[in-house]
Short mmCIF file of C-alpha atoms in Angstrom, two decimals:
data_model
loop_
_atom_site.label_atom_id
_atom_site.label_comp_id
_atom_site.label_asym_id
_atom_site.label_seq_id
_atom_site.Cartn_x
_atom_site.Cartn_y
_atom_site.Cartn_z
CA UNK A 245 8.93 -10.41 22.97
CA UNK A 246 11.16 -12.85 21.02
CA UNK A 247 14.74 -13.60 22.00
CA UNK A 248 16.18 -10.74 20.08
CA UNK A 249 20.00 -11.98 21.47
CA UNK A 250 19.86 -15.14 19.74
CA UNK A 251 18.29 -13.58 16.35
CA UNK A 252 20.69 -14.02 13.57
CA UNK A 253 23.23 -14.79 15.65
CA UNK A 254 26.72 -14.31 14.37
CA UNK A 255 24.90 -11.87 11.61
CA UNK A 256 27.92 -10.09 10.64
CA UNK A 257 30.44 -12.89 10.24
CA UNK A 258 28.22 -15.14 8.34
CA UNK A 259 26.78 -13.04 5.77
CA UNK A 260 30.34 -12.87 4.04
CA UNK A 261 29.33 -16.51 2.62
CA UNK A 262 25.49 -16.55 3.44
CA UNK A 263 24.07 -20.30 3.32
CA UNK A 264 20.43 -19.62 2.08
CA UNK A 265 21.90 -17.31 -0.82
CA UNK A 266 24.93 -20.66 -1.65
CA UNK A 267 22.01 -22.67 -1.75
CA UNK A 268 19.77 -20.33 -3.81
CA UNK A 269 22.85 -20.27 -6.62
CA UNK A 270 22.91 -23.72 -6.41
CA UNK A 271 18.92 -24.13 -7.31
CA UNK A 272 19.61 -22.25 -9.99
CA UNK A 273 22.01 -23.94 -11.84
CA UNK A 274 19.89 -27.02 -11.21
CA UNK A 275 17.35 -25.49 -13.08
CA UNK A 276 19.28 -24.45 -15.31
CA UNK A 277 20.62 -27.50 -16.23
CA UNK A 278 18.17 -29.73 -15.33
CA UNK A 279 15.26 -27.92 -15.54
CA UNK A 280 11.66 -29.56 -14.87
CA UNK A 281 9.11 -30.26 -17.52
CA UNK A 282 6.35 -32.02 -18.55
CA UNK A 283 4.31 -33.91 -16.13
CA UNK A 284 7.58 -33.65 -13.57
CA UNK A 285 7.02 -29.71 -13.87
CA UNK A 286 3.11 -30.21 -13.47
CA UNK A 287 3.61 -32.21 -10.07
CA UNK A 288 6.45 -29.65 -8.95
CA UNK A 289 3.56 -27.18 -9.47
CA UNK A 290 1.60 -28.94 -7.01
CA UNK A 291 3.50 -29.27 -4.04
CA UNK A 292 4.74 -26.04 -4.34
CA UNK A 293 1.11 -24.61 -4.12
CA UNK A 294 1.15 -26.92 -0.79
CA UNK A 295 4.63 -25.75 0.22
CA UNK A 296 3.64 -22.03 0.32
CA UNK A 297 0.02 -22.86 1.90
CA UNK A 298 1.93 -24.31 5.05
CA UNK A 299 4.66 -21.57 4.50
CA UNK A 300 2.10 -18.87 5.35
CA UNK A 301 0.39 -20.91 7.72
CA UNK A 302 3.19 -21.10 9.75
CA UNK A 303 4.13 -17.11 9.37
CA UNK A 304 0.59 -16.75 11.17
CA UNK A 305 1.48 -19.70 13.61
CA UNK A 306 4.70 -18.06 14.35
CA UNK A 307 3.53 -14.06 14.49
CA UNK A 308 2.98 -12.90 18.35
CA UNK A 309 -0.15 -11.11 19.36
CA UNK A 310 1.46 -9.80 22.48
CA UNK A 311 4.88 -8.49 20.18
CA UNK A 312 2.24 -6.50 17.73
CA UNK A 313 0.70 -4.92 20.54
CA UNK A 314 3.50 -3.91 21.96
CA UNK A 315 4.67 -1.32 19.70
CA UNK A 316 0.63 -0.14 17.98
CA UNK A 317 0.51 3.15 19.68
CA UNK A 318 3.70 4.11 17.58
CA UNK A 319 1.29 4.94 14.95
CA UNK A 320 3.78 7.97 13.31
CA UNK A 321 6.54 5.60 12.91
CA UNK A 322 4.47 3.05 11.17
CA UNK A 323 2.76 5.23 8.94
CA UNK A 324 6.27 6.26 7.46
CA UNK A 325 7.75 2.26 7.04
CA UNK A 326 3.92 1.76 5.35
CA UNK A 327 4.49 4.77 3.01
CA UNK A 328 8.54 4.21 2.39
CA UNK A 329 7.48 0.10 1.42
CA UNK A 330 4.03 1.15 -0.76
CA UNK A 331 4.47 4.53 -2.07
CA UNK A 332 7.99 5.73 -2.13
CA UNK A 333 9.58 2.64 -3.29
CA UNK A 334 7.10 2.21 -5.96
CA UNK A 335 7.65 6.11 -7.24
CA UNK A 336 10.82 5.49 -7.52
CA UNK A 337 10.78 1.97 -9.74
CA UNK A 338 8.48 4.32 -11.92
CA UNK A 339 11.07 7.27 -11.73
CA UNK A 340 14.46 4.82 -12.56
CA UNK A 341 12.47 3.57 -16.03
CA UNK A 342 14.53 5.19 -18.29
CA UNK A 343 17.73 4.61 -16.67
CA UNK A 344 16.71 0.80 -16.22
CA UNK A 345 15.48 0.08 -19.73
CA UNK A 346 18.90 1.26 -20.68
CA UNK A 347 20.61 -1.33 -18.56
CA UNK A 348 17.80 -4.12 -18.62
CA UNK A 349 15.26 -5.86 -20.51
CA UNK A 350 12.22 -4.81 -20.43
CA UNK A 351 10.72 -8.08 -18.87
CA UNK A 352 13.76 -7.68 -16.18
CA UNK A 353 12.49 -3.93 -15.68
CA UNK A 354 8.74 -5.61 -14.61
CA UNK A 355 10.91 -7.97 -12.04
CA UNK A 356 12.41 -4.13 -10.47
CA UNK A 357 9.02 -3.08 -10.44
CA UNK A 358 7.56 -5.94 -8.70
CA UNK A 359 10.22 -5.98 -6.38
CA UNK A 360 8.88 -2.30 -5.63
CA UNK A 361 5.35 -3.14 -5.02
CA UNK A 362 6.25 -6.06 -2.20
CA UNK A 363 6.46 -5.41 1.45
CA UNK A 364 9.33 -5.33 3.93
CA UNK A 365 11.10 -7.90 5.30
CA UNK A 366 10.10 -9.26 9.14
CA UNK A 367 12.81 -11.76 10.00
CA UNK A 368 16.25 -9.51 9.54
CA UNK A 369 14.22 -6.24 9.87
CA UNK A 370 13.82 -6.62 13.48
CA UNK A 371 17.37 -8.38 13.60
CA UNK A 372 19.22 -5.64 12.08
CA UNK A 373 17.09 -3.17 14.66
CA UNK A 374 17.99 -5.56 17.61
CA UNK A 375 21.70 -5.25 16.26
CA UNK A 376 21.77 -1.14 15.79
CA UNK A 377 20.15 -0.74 19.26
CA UNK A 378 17.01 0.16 17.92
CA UNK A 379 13.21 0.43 18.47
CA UNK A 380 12.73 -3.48 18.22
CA UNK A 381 8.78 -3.46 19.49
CA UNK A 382 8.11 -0.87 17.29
CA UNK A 383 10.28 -2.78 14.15
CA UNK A 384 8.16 -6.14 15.05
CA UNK A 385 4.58 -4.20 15.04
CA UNK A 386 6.22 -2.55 11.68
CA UNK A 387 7.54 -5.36 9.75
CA UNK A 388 4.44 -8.03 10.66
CA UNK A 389 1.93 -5.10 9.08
CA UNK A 390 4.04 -4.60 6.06
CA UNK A 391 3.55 -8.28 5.37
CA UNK A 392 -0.32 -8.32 6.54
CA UNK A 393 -1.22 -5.74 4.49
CA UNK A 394 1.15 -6.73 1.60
CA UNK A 395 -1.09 -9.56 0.57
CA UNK A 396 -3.61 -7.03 -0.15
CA UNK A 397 -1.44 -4.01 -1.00
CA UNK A 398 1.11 -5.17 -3.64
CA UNK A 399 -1.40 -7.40 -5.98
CA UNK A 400 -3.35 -3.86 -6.56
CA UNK A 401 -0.07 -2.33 -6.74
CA UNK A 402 1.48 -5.11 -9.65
CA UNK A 403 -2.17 -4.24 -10.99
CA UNK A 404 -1.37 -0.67 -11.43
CA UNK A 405 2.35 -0.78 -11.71
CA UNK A 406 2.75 -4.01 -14.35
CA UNK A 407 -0.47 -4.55 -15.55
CA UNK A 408 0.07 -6.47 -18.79
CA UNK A 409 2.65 -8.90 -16.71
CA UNK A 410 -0.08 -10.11 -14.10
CA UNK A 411 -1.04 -13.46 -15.16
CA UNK A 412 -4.78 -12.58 -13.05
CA UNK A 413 -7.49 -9.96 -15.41
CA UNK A 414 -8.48 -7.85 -12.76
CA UNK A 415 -6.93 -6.33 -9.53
CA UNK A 416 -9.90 -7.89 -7.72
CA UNK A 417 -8.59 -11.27 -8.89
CA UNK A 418 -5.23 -11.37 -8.01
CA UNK A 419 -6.57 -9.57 -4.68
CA UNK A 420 -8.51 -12.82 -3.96
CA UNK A 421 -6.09 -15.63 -5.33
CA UNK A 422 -3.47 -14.16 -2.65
CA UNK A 423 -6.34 -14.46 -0.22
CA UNK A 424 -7.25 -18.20 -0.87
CA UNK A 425 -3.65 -18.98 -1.44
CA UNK A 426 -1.78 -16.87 1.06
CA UNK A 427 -4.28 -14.67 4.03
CA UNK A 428 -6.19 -18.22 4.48
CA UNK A 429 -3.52 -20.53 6.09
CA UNK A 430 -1.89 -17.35 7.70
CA UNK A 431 -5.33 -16.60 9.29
CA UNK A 432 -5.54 -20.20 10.01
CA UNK A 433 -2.44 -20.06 11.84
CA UNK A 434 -2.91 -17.30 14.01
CA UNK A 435 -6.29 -18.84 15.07
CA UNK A 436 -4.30 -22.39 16.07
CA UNK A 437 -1.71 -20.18 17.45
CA UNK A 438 -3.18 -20.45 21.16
CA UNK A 439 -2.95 -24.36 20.64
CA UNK A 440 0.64 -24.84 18.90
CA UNK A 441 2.38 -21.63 18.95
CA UNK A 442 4.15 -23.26 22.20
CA UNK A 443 5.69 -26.13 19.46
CA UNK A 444 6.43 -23.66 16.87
CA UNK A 445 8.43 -21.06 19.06
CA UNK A 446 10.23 -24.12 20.45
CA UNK A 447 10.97 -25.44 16.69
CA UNK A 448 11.99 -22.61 15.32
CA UNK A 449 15.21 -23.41 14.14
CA UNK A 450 13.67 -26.40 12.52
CA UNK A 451 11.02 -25.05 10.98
CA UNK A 452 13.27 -22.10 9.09
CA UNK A 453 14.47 -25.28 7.17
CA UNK A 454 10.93 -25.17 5.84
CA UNK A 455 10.72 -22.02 5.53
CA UNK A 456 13.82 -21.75 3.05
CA UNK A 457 13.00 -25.08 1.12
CA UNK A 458 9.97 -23.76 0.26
CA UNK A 459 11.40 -21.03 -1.42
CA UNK A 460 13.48 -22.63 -2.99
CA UNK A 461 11.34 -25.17 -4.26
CA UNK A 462 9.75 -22.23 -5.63
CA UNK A 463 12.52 -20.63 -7.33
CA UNK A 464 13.36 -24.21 -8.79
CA UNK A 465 10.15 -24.32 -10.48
CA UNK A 466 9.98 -20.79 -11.64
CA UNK A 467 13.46 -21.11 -12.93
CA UNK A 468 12.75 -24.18 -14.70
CA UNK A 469 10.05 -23.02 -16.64
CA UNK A 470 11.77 -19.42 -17.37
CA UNK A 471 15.12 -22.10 -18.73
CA UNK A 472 12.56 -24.18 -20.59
CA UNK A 473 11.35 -20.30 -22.40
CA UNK A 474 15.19 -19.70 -23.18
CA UNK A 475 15.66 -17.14 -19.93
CA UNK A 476 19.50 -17.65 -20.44
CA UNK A 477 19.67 -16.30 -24.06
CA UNK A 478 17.98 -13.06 -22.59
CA UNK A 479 20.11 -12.48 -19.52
CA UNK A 480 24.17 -11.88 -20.05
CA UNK A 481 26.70 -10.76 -17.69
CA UNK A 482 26.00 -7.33 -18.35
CA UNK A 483 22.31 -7.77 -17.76
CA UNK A 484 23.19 -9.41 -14.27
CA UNK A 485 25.56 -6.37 -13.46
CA UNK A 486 22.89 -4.26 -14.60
CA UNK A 487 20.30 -5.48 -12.37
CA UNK A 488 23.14 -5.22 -9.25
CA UNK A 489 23.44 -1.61 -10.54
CA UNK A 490 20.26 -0.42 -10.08
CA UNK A 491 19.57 -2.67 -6.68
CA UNK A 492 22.02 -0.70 -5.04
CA UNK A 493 20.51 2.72 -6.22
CA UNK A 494 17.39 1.97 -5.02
CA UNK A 495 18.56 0.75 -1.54
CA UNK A 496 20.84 3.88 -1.60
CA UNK A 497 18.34 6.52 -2.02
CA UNK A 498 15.83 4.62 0.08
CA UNK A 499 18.10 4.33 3.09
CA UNK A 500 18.91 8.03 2.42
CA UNK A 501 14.99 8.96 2.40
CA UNK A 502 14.36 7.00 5.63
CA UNK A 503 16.99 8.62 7.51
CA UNK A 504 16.59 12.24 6.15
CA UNK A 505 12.45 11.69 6.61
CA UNK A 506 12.80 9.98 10.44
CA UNK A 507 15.12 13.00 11.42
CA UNK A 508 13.05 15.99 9.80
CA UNK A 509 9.86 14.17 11.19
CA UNK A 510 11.67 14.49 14.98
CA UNK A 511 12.24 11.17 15.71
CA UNK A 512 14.49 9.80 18.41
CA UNK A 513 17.54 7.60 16.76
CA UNK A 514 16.00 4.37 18.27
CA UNK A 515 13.26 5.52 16.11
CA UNK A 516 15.04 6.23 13.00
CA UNK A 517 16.65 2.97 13.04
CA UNK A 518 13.80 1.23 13.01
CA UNK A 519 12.44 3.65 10.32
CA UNK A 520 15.80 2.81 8.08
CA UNK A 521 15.54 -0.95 8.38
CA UNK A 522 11.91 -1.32 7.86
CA UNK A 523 11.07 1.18 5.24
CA UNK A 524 14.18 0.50 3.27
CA UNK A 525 14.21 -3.68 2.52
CA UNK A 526 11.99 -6.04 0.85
CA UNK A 527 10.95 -10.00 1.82
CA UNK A 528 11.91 -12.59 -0.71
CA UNK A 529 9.92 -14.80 1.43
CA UNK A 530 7.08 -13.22 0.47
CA UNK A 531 7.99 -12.26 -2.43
CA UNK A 532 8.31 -15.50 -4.45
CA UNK A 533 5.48 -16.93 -2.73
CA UNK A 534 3.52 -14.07 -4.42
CA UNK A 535 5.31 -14.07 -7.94
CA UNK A 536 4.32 -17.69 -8.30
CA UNK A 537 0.14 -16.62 -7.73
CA UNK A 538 0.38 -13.20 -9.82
CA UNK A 539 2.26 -14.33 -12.51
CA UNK A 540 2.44 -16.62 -15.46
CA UNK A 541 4.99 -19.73 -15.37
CA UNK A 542 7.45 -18.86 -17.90
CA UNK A 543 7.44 -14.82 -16.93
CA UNK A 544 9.12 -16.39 -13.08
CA UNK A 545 12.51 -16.08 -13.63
CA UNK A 546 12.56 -12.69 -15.11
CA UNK A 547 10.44 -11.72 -12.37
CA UNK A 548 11.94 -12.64 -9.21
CA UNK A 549 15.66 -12.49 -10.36
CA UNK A 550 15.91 -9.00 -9.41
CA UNK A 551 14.76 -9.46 -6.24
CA UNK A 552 16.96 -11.98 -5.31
CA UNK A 553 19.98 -10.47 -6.65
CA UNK A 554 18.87 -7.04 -4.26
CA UNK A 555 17.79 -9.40 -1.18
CA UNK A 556 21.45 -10.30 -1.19
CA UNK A 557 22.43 -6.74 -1.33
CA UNK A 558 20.38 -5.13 1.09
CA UNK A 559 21.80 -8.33 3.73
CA UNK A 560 25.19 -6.86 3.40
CA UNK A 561 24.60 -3.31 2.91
CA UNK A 562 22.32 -3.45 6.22
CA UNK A 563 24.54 -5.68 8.01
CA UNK A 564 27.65 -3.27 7.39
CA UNK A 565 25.42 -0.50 8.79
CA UNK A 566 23.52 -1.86 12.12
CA UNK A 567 27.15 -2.94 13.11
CA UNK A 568 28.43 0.66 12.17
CA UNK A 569 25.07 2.04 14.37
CA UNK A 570 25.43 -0.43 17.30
CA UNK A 571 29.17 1.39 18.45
CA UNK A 572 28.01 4.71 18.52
CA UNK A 573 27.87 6.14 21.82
CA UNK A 574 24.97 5.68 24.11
CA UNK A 575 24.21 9.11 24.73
CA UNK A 576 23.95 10.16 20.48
CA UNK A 577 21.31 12.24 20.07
CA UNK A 578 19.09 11.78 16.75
#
């Protein structure tokens, strides 16, 4: 079992000015007013296919066998995060359309839709369980299958859901780039994992430097290439507030589903937590990794700006709430 003490430590003071999301603003305007092109934007293009190919090596180099087994015979539970993440949340991107289209573009709406179709988060899942004093075995086993079976689940669901957006013909296709580009190294990682998972649980702290520059190396490219298609003169203030408007229905309603599903399903609180932190977020780690293989160049921006704007949110809405969770008495029933 990881050191659950130590993850995201200091959670709840330092999300107020979050580093990664400073430095994500900061990429931004860089692309925004520098953005790359030409044969700078074709070699960008390259290493960034190389960043995210080590990126997803090292999520397999870094996932433990021994965690994931730990918390498998909770089958129930995981069944509910799998259908919250791949069915609910996607119903519901289909059910806001009207009210969306009324706030955003249309293009923005197929960013809130592929935001829908991604998989949960594994990094702050299990540290905003650890923090609420909930089922953390069962949130590790949870979160690491959302991701597994996201790089098969959400290209047939952007298939489905945003069909005429997917820069790949076929669900098939995009079902196989994510495979070469993505379920190769993290296969390959798990497989070296008996020979350097020692070095990469020891480097962890380093290596989440890698983790977050390769993101947002890829936001600097998608970005550049969204600037370089005008993205600016299609997103105003309003538009931003708009997307911020509907992020925080969405997490509202799907925190309320978990909670009011995990308790008329008889689960113990422990349980439910879990069931709220995993079924209700979504991984911008793996979700720009993906955007970049399913989608065409200059669609990027539109694409993942939604999701960044309600990976923010959900940090600070979930934050406020495992604190909240973590005081309540030991003895609370569910």
């Amino acid at each position: 079992m990881p050191r659950i003490d130590n993850l995201f430590a200091g959670l709840m003071r330092r999300l107020a000015l979050d580093p990664f999301t400073v430095l994500l603003m900061v990429v931004v305007a860089l692309a925004s007013l520098l953005p790359a092109s030409g044969q700078v934007a074709v070699a960008f293009g390259h290493i960034t296919t190389l960043a995210i190919g080590m990126l997803f090596f090292l999520h397999g180099a870094k996932l433990s066998r021994e965690a994931l087994v730990s918390g498998l015979t909770h089958w129930r539970l995981h069944l509910l995060v799998l259908a919250s993440t791949f069915v609910l949340f996607p119903l519901l991107g289909l059910a806001i359309k009207p009210l969306a289209l009324a706030l955003l573009t249309p293009d923005l709406y197929l960013g809130v839709l592929f935001l829908c179709a991604l998989p949960s988060t594994v990094q702050s899942s299990i540290a905003f369980t650890a923090l609420a004093r909930g089922n953390v075995a069962a949130a590790v086993c949870s979160a690491s299958a959302s991701n597994f079976l996201g790089i098969f689940i959400t290209p047939l669901l952007v298939s489905v859901l945003i069909a005429r957006g997917a820069a790949g013909g076929s669900p098939l296709d995009s079902v196989l780039t994510i495979v070469e580009q993505l379920l190769l190294p993290f296969i390959a990682g798990q497989l070296l994992r008996p020979l350097i998972g020692g070095w990469v649980d020891r480097h962890k702290p380093v290596l989440k430097f890698f983790d977050q520059g390769s993101i947002l190396l890829v936001v600097y490219t998608a970005f550049s290439d969204s600037v370089n298609e005008g993205l600016w003169q299609k997103v105003s203030l309003s538009t931003l507030i708009g997307i911020l408007m509907i992020s925080a229905l969405i997490l509202a309603v799907m925190l309320g589903a978990a909670t009011l599903a995990s308790r008329r399903l008889g689960f113990s609180k422990e349980d439910e937590i879990t069931i709220v932190f995993c079924g209700s977020k979504k991984s911008l780690a793996s979700g720009v990794p993906m955007a970049k293989v399913l989608f065409a160049p200059s669609a990027l921006g539109m694409i993942i700006l939604p999701l960044m704007l309600f990976h923010q949110l959900q940090l600070m809405v979930c934050a406020v709430l495992a604190g909240r969770l973590a005081r309540r008495p030991d003895s609370q029933a569910p």
